[in-house]
Coordinates of C-alpha atoms in Angstrom, one line a residue:
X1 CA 3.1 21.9 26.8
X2 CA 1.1 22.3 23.6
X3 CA 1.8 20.0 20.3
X4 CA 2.5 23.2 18.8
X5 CA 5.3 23.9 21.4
X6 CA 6.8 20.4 21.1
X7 CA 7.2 20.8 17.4
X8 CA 8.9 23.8 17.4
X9 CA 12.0 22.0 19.0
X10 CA 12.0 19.6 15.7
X11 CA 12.1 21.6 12.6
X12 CA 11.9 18.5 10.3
X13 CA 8.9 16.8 12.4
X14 CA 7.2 20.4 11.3
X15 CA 8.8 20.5 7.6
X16 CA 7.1 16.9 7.1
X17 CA 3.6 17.9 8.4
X18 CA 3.8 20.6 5.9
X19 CA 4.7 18.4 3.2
X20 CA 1.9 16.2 4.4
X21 CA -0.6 18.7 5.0
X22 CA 0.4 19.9 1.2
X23 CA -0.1 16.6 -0.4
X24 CA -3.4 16.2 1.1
X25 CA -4.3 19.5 0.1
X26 CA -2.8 19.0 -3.4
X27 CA -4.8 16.0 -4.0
X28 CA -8.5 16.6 -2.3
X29 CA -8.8 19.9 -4.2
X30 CA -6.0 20.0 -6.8
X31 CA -3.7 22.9 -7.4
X32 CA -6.0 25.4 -7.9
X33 CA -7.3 24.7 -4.2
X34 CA -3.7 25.0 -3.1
X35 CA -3.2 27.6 -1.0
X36 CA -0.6 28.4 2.0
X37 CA -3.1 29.4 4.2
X38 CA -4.8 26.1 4.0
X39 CA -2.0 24.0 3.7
X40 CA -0.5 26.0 7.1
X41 CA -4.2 25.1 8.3
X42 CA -4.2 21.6 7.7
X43 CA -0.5 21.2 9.1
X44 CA -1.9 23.3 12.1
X45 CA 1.4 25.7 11.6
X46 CA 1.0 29.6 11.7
X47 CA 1.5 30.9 7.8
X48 CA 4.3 32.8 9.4
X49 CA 5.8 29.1 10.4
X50 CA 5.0 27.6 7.0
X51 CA 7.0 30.9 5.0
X52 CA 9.9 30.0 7.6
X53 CA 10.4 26.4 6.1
X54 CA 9.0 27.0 2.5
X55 CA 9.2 31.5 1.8
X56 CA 6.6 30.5 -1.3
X57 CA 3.9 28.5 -3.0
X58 CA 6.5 27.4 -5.3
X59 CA 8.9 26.6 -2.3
X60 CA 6.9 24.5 -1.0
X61 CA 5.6 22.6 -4.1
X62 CA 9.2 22.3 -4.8
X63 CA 10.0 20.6 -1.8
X64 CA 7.0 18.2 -2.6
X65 CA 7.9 17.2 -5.6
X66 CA 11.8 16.5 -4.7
X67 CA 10.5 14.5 -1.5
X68 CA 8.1 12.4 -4.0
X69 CA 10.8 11.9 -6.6
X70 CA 13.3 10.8 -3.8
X71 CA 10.5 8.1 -2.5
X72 CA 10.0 6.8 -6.1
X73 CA 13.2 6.7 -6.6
X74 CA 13.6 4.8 -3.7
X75 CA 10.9 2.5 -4.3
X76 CA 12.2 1.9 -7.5
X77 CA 16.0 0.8 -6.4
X78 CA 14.1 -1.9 -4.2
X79 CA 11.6 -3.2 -6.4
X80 CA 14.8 -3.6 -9.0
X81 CA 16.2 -5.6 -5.4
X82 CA 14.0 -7.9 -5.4
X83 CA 13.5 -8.4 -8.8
X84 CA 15.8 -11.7 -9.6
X85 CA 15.2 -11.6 -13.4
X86 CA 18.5 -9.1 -14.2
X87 CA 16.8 -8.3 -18.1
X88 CA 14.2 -5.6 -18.1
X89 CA 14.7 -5.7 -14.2
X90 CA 14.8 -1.2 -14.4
X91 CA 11.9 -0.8 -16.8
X92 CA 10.1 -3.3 -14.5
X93 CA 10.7 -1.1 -11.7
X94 CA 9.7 2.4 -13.6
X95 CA 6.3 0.5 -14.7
X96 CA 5.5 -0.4 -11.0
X97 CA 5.4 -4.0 -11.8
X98 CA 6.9 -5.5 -8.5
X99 CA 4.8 -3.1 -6.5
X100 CA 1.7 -3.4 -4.9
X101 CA -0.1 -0.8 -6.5
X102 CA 0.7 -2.5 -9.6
X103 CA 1.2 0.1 -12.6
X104 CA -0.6 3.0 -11.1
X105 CA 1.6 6.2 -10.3
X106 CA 0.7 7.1 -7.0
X107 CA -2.0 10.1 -6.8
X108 CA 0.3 12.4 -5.0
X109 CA 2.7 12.3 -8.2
X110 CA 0.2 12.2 -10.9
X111 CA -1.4 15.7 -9.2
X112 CA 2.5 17.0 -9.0
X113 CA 2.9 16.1 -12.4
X114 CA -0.3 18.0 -13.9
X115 CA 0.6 21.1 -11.7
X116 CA 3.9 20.7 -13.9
X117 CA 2.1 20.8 -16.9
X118 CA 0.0 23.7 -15.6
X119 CA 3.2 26.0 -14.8
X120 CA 6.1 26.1 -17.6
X121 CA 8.7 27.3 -14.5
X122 CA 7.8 24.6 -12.7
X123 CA 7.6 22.3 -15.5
X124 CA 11.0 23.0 -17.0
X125 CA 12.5 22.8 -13.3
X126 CA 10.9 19.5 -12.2
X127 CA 11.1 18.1 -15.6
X128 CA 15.4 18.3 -15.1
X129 CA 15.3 16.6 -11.7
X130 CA 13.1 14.1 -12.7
X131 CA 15.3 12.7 -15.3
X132 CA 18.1 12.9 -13.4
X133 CA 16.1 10.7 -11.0
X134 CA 15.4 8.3 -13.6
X135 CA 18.3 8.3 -14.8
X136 CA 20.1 7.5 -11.3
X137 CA 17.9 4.1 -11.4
X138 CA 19.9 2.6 -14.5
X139 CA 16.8 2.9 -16.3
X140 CA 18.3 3.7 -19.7
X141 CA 21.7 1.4 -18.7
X142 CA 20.4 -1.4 -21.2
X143 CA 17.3 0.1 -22.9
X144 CA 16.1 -1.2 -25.9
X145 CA 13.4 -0.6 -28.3
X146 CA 11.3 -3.1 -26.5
X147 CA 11.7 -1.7 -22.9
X148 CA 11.0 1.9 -24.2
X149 CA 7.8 0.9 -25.7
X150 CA 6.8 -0.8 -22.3
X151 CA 7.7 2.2 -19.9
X152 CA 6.1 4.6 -22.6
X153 CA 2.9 2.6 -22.5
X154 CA 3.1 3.0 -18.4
X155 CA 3.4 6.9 -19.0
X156 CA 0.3 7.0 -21.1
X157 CA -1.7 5.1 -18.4
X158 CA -0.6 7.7 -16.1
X159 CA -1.1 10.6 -18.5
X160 CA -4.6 9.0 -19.3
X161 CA -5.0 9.4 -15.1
X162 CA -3.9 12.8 -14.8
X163 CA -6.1 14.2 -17.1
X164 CA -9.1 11.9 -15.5
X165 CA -9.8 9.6 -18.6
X166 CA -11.6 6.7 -16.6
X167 CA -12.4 4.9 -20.1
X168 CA -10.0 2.2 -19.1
X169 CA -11.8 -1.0 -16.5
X170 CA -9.8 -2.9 -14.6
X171 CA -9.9 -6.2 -17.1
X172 CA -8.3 -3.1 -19.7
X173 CA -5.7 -2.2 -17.1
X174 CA -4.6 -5.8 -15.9
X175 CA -4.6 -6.7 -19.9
X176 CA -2.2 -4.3 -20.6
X177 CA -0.2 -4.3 -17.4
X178 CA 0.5 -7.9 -18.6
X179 CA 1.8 -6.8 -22.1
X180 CA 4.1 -4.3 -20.5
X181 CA 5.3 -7.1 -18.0
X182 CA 5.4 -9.4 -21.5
X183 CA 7.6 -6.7 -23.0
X184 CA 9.6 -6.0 -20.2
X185 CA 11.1 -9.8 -20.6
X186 CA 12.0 -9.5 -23.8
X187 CA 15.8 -9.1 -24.2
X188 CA 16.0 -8.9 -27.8
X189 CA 17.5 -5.3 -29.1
X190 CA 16.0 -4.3 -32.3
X191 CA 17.8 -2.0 -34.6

C-alpha cells in the first residue's frame, strides 16, 4: 500500500498537505509562483485530487487564509489566557506580545495578506473575515485611543515586512516593541 493510497481514506490528512504544500509554495516563491500544479506537486496529490478539495486557485487560497485566520485567532484567545494583566490584555494579544515570535506576523500571513492587496476579490472577501476574526477576540471590547495607536504601530511593522522594507535592526524593532507593550498598559481613555 502506497502513501498515496493511505491518504485517500483521510480526506482531511490530504486537505491539510494541500494547505501545507500551498503555504510553502506561497512563501518560497510568492504568489506569482503559485500555481496548482506545483502546489499538487509539492503535496504529492494528482491536480485532479487537488481540484477535488479546492475546484480553483482562489479555492484554495481561500481555504489558506481562513485556516491562518482561525490559527491566529486561536493563538490570540491564549496569549489573552495567559496574560494576567486584564487592561490592554486584547491589544497585547493582536501585537504578539505574549508570543514567542514577539511582534512579527508570521510569514505565512504577511504573504496572504500582500496577495490580498494584489487581488481586490480577494481583498474585499478576506478583508470581511478578518475583522470578524478580530473582532471575535474582544479586541475593540475596551479600545481606547492609546491601544489603537499600539496595534496600528504593530500593523505598520507588518506592512513595512510585506512590502520587504528591511530598514528597521533588531535594536529598532525591540525599541519599539517596548513602546507598544508601554502603550498597551496604559488604561487611561482619551477623549
Amino acid at each position: 500500500m502506497t502513501a498515496r493510497s493511505k491518504r485517500t481514506n483521510k480526506p482531511e490528512a490530504v486537505k491539510n498537505d494541500l494547505l501545507n504544500a500551498a503555504g510553502h509554495i506561497l512563501v518560497t516563491g510568492g504568489i506569482q509562483a503559485f500555481t496548482l500544479e506545483l502546489v499538487a506537486k509539492e503535496a504529492r496529490v494528482s491536480k485532479g485530487g487537488l481540484l477535488h478539495h479546492f475546484p480553483n486557485k482562489k479555492a484554495l487560497l481561500d481555504g489558506l487564509f481562513m485556516r491562518e485566520m482561525d490559527i491566529f485567532r486561536q493563538e490570540m484567545l491564549a496569549s489573552q489566557q495567559k496574560d494576567p494583566v486584564a487592561a490592554g490584555r486584547a491589544a497585547r494579544a493582536y501585537i504578539g506580545l505574549n508570543q514567542e515570535n514577539e511582534a512579527e506576523t508570521p510569514v505565512i500571513l504577511r504573504h496572504l495578506l500582500a496577495a490580498m492587496l494584489i487581488d481586490p476579490q480577494l481583498g474585499q472577501e478576506w478583508i470581511r473575515h478578518y475583522w470578524d476574526v478580530i473582532r471575535s477576540t474582544g479586541l475593540f471590547e475596551e479600545m481606547t485611543p492609546t491601544l489603537l495607536l499600539a496595534c496600528m504601530a504593530a500593523d505598520g511593522l507588518s506592512l513595512w515586512d510585506i512590502l520587504g522594507a528591511d530598514i528597521l535592526d533588531q535594536k529598532m524593532r525591540q525599541g519599539l516593541s517596548g513602546l507598544m507593550e508601554k502603550l498597551t498598559h496604559m488604561s487611561e481613555k482619551v477623549p
